[in-house]
mmCIF file of C-alpha atoms in Angstrom:
data_model
loop_
_atom_site.group_PDB
_atom_site.id
_atom_site.type_symbol
_atom_site.label_atom_id
_atom_site.label_comp_id
_atom_site.label_asym_id
_atom_site.label_seq_id
_atom_site.Cartn_x
_atom_site.Cartn_y
_atom_site.Cartn_z
ATOM 1 C CA ASP Z 207 78.104 85.147 97.682
ATOM 2 C CA ALA Z 208 81.456 84.678 96.015
ATOM 3 C CA GLY Z 209 83.851 82.252 97.623
ATOM 4 C CA VAL Z 210 87.558 82.744 98.127
ATOM 5 C CA THR Z 211 89.074 83.837 94.824
ATOM 6 C CA GLN Z 212 92.700 83.425 93.859
ATOM 7 C CA SER Z 213 94.675 84.696 90.901
ATOM 8 C CA PRO Z 214 96.257 83.693 88.708
ATOM 9 C CA THR Z 215 95.058 80.113 88.323
ATOM 10 C CA HIS Z 216 98.307 78.895 86.826
ATOM 11 C CA LEU Z 217 101.758 80.416 86.650
ATOM 12 C CA ILE Z 218 105.063 79.351 85.137
ATOM 13 C CA LYS Z 219 108.287 80.929 86.334
ATOM 14 C CA THR Z 220 111.992 80.168 86.079
ATOM 15 C CA ARG Z 221 114.457 79.698 88.895
ATOM 16 C CA GLY Z 222 115.544 82.926 90.553
ATOM 17 C CA GLN Z 223 112.455 84.878 89.563
ATOM 18 C CA GLN Z 224 109.954 86.442 91.921
ATOM 19 C CA VAL Z 225 106.207 85.754 92.010
ATOM 20 C CA THR Z 226 103.143 87.410 93.564
ATOM 21 C CA LEU Z 227 99.963 85.481 94.215
ATOM 22 C CA ARG Z 228 96.695 87.167 95.102
ATOM 23 C CA CYS Z 229 93.701 86.235 97.212
ATOM 24 C CA SER Z 230 90.329 87.812 97.932
ATOM 25 C CA PRO Z 231 88.533 86.418 100.977
ATOM 26 C CA ILE Z 232 84.845 85.838 101.367
ATOM 27 C CA SER Z 233 83.055 89.112 102.033
ATOM 28 C CA GLY Z 234 83.100 89.831 105.754
ATOM 29 C CA HIS Z 235 86.028 87.527 106.502
ATOM 30 C CA LYS Z 236 88.950 89.331 108.118
ATOM 31 C CA SER Z 237 91.425 86.467 108.373
ATOM 32 C CA VAL Z 238 93.430 85.084 105.454
ATOM 33 C CA SER Z 239 95.811 82.138 105.558
ATOM 34 C CA TRP Z 240 98.205 80.739 102.962
ATOM 35 C CA TYR Z 241 99.129 77.084 102.478
ATOM 36 C CA GLN Z 242 101.535 75.284 100.150
ATOM 37 C CA GLN Z 243 100.467 71.912 98.775
ATOM 38 C CA VAL Z 244 103.176 69.911 97.052
ATOM 39 C CA LEU Z 245 101.904 67.182 94.728
ATOM 40 C CA GLY Z 246 100.881 64.107 96.686
ATOM 41 C CA GLN Z 247 101.133 65.794 100.079
ATOM 42 C CA GLY Z 248 98.857 67.648 102.429
ATOM 43 C CA PRO Z 249 98.837 71.446 102.587
ATOM 44 C CA GLN Z 250 101.463 73.104 104.779
ATOM 45 C CA PHE Z 251 100.776 76.313 106.670
ATOM 46 C CA ILE Z 252 102.740 79.350 105.488
ATOM 47 C CA PHE Z 253 101.089 82.462 106.988
ATOM 48 C CA GLN Z 254 97.980 83.740 108.673
ATOM 49 C CA TYR Z 255 96.924 87.401 108.657
ATOM 50 C CA TYR Z 256 94.149 89.041 110.618
ATOM 51 C CA GLU Z 257 93.269 92.709 110.397
ATOM 52 C CA LYS Z 258 96.455 93.315 108.377
ATOM 53 C CA GLU Z 259 98.693 91.867 111.072
ATOM 54 C CA GLU Z 260 100.653 88.626 110.834
ATOM 55 C CA ARG Z 261 99.231 86.166 113.345
ATOM 56 C CA GLY Z 262 101.210 83.100 112.482
ATOM 57 C CA ARG Z 263 104.069 81.876 110.337
ATOM 58 C CA GLY Z 264 104.950 78.343 109.366
ATOM 59 C CA ASN Z 265 108.370 76.836 108.806
ATOM 60 C CA PHE Z 266 109.201 78.579 105.525
ATOM 61 C CA PRO Z 267 112.290 80.607 104.583
ATOM 62 C CA ASP Z 268 112.379 84.397 104.484
ATOM 63 C CA ARG Z 269 111.988 84.245 100.706
ATOM 64 C CA PHE Z 270 108.292 83.885 101.480
ATOM 65 C CA SER Z 271 106.437 87.001 102.568
ATOM 66 C CA ALA Z 272 102.857 88.181 102.612
ATOM 67 C CA ARG Z 273 100.678 91.119 103.431
ATOM 68 C CA GLN Z 274 97.018 91.926 103.923
ATOM 69 C CA PHE Z 275 95.345 95.058 102.643
ATOM 70 C CA PRO Z 276 92.635 97.251 104.235
ATOM 71 C CA ASN Z 277 89.991 95.455 102.172
ATOM 72 C CA TYR Z 278 91.302 92.153 103.671
ATOM 73 C CA SER Z 279 92.639 90.840 100.384
ATOM 74 C CA SER Z 280 96.126 89.400 100.549
ATOM 75 C CA GLU Z 281 99.261 88.813 98.514
ATOM 76 C CA LEU Z 282 101.864 86.102 98.894
ATOM 77 C CA ASN Z 283 105.314 86.892 97.517
ATOM 78 C CA VAL Z 284 108.071 84.399 96.873
ATOM 79 C CA ASN Z 285 111.536 85.633 95.918
ATOM 80 C CA ALA Z 286 114.445 83.785 94.345
ATOM 81 C CA LEU Z 287 112.280 80.890 93.234
ATOM 82 C CA LEU Z 288 113.591 77.355 93.536
ATOM 83 C CA LEU Z 289 112.439 74.244 91.720
ATOM 84 C CA GLY Z 290 111.085 72.987 95.034
ATOM 85 C CA ASP Z 291 108.677 75.922 95.233
ATOM 86 C CA SER Z 292 106.576 74.269 92.524
ATOM 87 C CA ALA Z 293 103.258 73.569 94.235
ATOM 88 C CA LEU Z 294 99.615 74.483 94.555
ATOM 89 C CA TYR Z 295 99.288 77.571 96.744
ATOM 90 C CA LEU Z 296 96.013 77.729 98.616
ATOM 91 C CA CYS Z 297 94.425 80.705 100.274
ATOM 92 C CA ALA Z 298 91.810 80.290 102.993
ATOM 93 C CA SER Z 299 89.626 82.794 104.803
ATOM 94 C CA SER Z 300 87.703 82.675 108.056
ATOM 95 C CA ASP Z 301 85.365 85.008 109.843
ATOM 96 C CA LEU Z 302 86.665 85.067 113.409
ATOM 97 C CA GLN Z 303 90.058 85.790 114.839
ATOM 98 C CA GLY Z 304 91.388 82.505 116.196
ATOM 99 C CA GLY Z 305 87.943 81.366 117.198
ATOM 100 C CA GLY Z 306 86.819 80.680 113.666
ATOM 101 C CA GLU Z 307 87.528 77.021 113.155
ATOM 102 C CA LYS Z 308 86.018 76.743 109.700
ATOM 103 C CA LEU Z 309 88.376 77.721 106.910
ATOM 104 C CA PHE Z 310 87.071 78.344 103.415
ATOM 105 C CA PHE Z 311 89.637 77.503 100.757
ATOM 106 C CA GLY Z 312 90.072 78.885 97.275
ATOM 107 C CA SER Z 313 90.891 76.658 94.303
ATOM 108 C CA GLY Z 314 94.526 77.660 94.451
ATOM 109 C CA THR Z 315 97.285 78.933 92.198
ATOM 110 C CA GLN Z 316 99.355 76.230 90.529
ATOM 111 C CA LEU Z 317 102.956 77.471 90.386
ATOM 112 C CA SER Z 318 105.476 75.696 88.201
ATOM 113 C CA VAL Z 319 109.136 76.660 88.512
ATOM 114 C CA LEU Z 320 111.347 75.565 85.611
ATOM 115 C CA GLY B 120 105.358 69.321 117.294
ATOM 116 C CA ASN B 121 101.982 68.480 115.844
ATOM 117 C CA SER B 122 101.553 65.788 113.226
ATOM 118 C CA VAL B 123 98.815 63.830 111.492
ATOM 119 C CA THR B 124 99.206 60.362 109.999
ATOM 120 C CA GLN B 125 96.729 58.936 107.505
ATOM 121 C CA MET B 126 96.484 55.572 105.829
ATOM 122 C CA GLU B 127 98.053 55.555 102.407
ATOM 123 C CA GLY B 128 95.893 55.315 99.333
ATOM 124 C CA PRO B 129 94.493 54.921 96.937
ATOM 125 C CA VAL B 130 91.522 53.208 98.492
ATOM 126 C CA THR B 131 89.408 51.569 95.806
ATOM 127 C CA LEU B 132 85.865 50.501 96.652
ATOM 128 C CA SER B 133 82.754 49.443 94.838
ATOM 129 C CA GLU B 134 79.645 51.566 95.126
ATOM 130 C CA GLU B 135 77.694 50.953 98.364
ATOM 131 C CA ALA B 136 80.741 49.509 100.146
ATOM 132 C CA PHE B 137 81.708 50.551 103.690
ATOM 133 C CA LEU B 138 84.507 53.088 103.993
ATOM 134 C CA THR B 139 87.083 53.574 106.720
ATOM 135 C CA ILE B 140 90.040 55.941 106.403
ATOM 136 C CA ASN B 141 92.331 55.824 109.411
ATOM 137 C CA CYS B 142 93.786 58.965 110.986
ATOM 138 C CA THR B 143 95.945 59.332 114.072
ATOM 139 C CA TYR B 144 97.484 62.484 115.468
ATOM 140 C CA THR B 145 100.167 63.829 117.769
ATOM 141 C CA ALA B 146 99.579 67.139 119.510
ATOM 142 C CA THR B 147 100.847 68.900 122.593
ATOM 143 C CA GLY B 148 97.491 70.278 123.694
ATOM 144 C CA TYR B 149 93.838 69.547 123.042
ATOM 145 C CA PRO B 150 93.332 70.147 119.348
ATOM 146 C CA SER B 151 90.236 70.362 117.249
ATOM 147 C CA LEU B 152 90.091 67.689 114.553
ATOM 148 C CA PHE B 153 88.836 67.973 110.998
ATOM 149 C CA TRP B 154 88.273 66.064 107.807
ATOM 150 C CA TYR B 155 88.592 68.031 104.575
ATOM 151 C CA VAL B 156 87.782 66.756 101.086
ATOM 152 C CA GLN B 157 89.389 67.866 97.823
ATOM 153 C CA TYR B 158 87.627 67.134 94.557
ATOM 154 C CA PRO B 159 89.657 67.277 91.317
ATOM 155 C CA GLY B 160 90.572 70.827 90.362
ATOM 156 C CA GLU B 161 89.031 72.333 93.460
ATOM 157 C CA GLY B 162 90.162 73.670 96.805
ATOM 158 C CA LEU B 163 89.607 71.917 100.100
ATOM 159 C CA GLN B 164 86.136 71.786 101.645
ATOM 160 C CA LEU B 165 85.428 71.113 105.284
ATOM 161 C CA LEU B 166 83.619 67.786 105.577
ATOM 162 C CA LEU B 167 83.243 67.497 109.351
ATOM 163 C CA LYS B 168 84.877 68.465 112.610
ATOM 164 C CA ALA B 169 85.052 67.617 116.312
ATOM 165 C CA THR B 170 86.308 69.958 118.989
ATOM 166 C CA LYS B 171 86.659 67.764 122.089
ATOM 167 C CA ALA B 172 87.096 64.173 123.165
ATOM 168 C CA ASP B 173 84.208 61.801 122.351
ATOM 169 C CA ASP B 174 82.596 64.337 120.019
ATOM 170 C CA LYS B 175 81.257 62.848 116.795
ATOM 171 C CA GLY B 176 81.355 64.939 113.656
ATOM 172 C CA SER B 177 79.015 64.025 110.821
ATOM 173 C CA ASN B 178 78.055 65.318 107.401
ATOM 174 C CA LYS B 179 76.712 63.827 104.152
ATOM 175 C CA GLY B 180 76.715 60.319 105.640
ATOM 176 C CA PHE B 181 80.336 60.580 106.797
ATOM 177 C CA GLU B 182 81.189 60.268 110.492
ATOM 178 C CA ALA B 183 84.284 60.508 112.674
ATOM 179 C CA THR B 184 84.673 60.291 116.468
ATOM 180 C CA TYR B 185 87.362 62.139 118.437
ATOM 181 C CA ARG B 186 89.148 59.411 120.430
ATOM 182 C CA LYS B 187 91.579 60.999 122.870
ATOM 183 C CA GLU B 188 92.698 57.671 124.388
ATOM 184 C CA THR B 189 93.845 56.360 121.006
ATOM 185 C CA THR B 190 94.594 59.809 119.481
ATOM 186 C CA SER B 191 92.509 58.881 116.475
ATOM 187 C CA PHE B 192 89.826 60.400 114.260
ATOM 188 C CA HIS B 193 88.909 57.720 111.720
ATOM 189 C CA LEU B 194 86.540 58.634 108.885
ATOM 190 C CA GLU B 195 83.675 56.237 108.102
ATOM 191 C CA LYS B 196 80.763 56.025 105.707
ATOM 192 C CA GLY B 197 78.306 53.188 105.513
ATOM 193 C CA SER B 198 77.674 53.239 101.761
ATOM 194 C CA VAL B 199 79.941 55.130 99.378
ATOM 195 C CA GLN B 200 78.890 56.572 96.030
ATOM 196 C CA VAL B 201 80.872 57.282 92.884
ATOM 197 C CA SER B 202 80.514 60.983 93.683
ATOM 198 C CA ASP B 203 82.535 60.440 96.892
ATOM 199 C CA SER B 204 85.673 59.875 94.807
ATOM 200 C CA ALA B 205 88.131 62.521 96.010
ATOM 201 C CA VAL B 206 91.153 63.047 98.235
ATOM 202 C CA TYR B 207 90.418 63.163 101.956
ATOM 203 C CA PHE B 208 92.638 65.034 104.420
ATOM 204 C CA CYS B 209 92.655 64.674 108.177
ATOM 205 C CA ALA B 210 93.793 67.806 110.021
ATOM 206 C CA LEU B 211 94.187 69.271 113.480
ATOM 207 C CA SER B 212 94.178 72.776 114.848
ATOM 208 C CA GLU B 213 95.661 73.901 118.113
ATOM 209 C CA ARG B 214 93.490 76.303 120.030
ATOM 210 C CA THR B 215 95.799 79.275 120.103
ATOM 211 C CA THR B 216 94.222 82.664 120.517
ATOM 212 C CA GLY B 217 94.587 84.792 117.437
ATOM 213 C CA ARG B 218 96.035 82.030 115.293
ATOM 214 C CA ARG B 219 94.360 79.406 113.216
ATOM 215 C CA ALA B 220 96.868 77.079 111.578
ATOM 216 C CA LEU B 221 95.913 73.610 110.434
ATOM 217 C CA THR B 222 98.307 70.666 110.367
ATOM 218 C CA PHE B 223 97.270 68.256 107.603
ATOM 219 C CA GLY B 224 97.938 64.621 106.919
ATOM 220 C CA SER B 225 99.228 63.584 103.515
ATOM 221 C CA GLY B 226 95.780 62.742 102.184
ATOM 222 C CA THR B 227 94.058 59.522 101.126
ATOM 223 C CA ARG B 228 92.677 59.174 97.615
ATOM 224 C CA LEU B 229 89.341 57.363 97.431
ATOM 225 C CA GLN B 230 88.200 55.832 94.155
ATOM 226 C CA VAL B 231 84.659 54.464 94.033
ATOM 227 C CA GLN B 232 83.779 52.247 91.088
ATOM 228 C CA PRO B 233 80.212 51.760 89.808
#
């Protein structure tokens, strides 16, 4: 079975631009979460979606938004990019609402903002 | 709020040496505790977990015991291999229905030399 897939792998944007990152969960997984990992730090929780509904939001500005589609894939959007948004963005899926304690992570999208 | 503190790296060991990576946490409830590992260029993989006090998680020779009295979850391995070189993240998850958000430490890089 395919794991969590994310696209693109790498992305370069300039300040003020908008970016969309994509994630496909493991087949059968209905929950998708997004994390931001700044170089040298641990991942920080951004969003969790389950059955197309937002179930949790971390401490990120409104420039960050996300959605989940009927096939459980997800997009993360970031508007008005700042230099500080440069990071590895990780998507994770799980198979149970709340009760699924094992998250499966993708390899991430490396975003560079110049 | 929740937080996780890990010992700073890098930790450099010779092959077959004993490994300890310290992790302590702060949480308002009774979290589940995890160790994730990140190999170069890859996403995070769950290494082991413990869901209640005095539980011991183990996998691939790694062990960690959930110590509620000291709020700790130290990672140990009796004999490390070169292939164990990676970044290790300690994390916690509050048991909130419908939400699964992990709080990560900053990571500890392990380098094992032949």
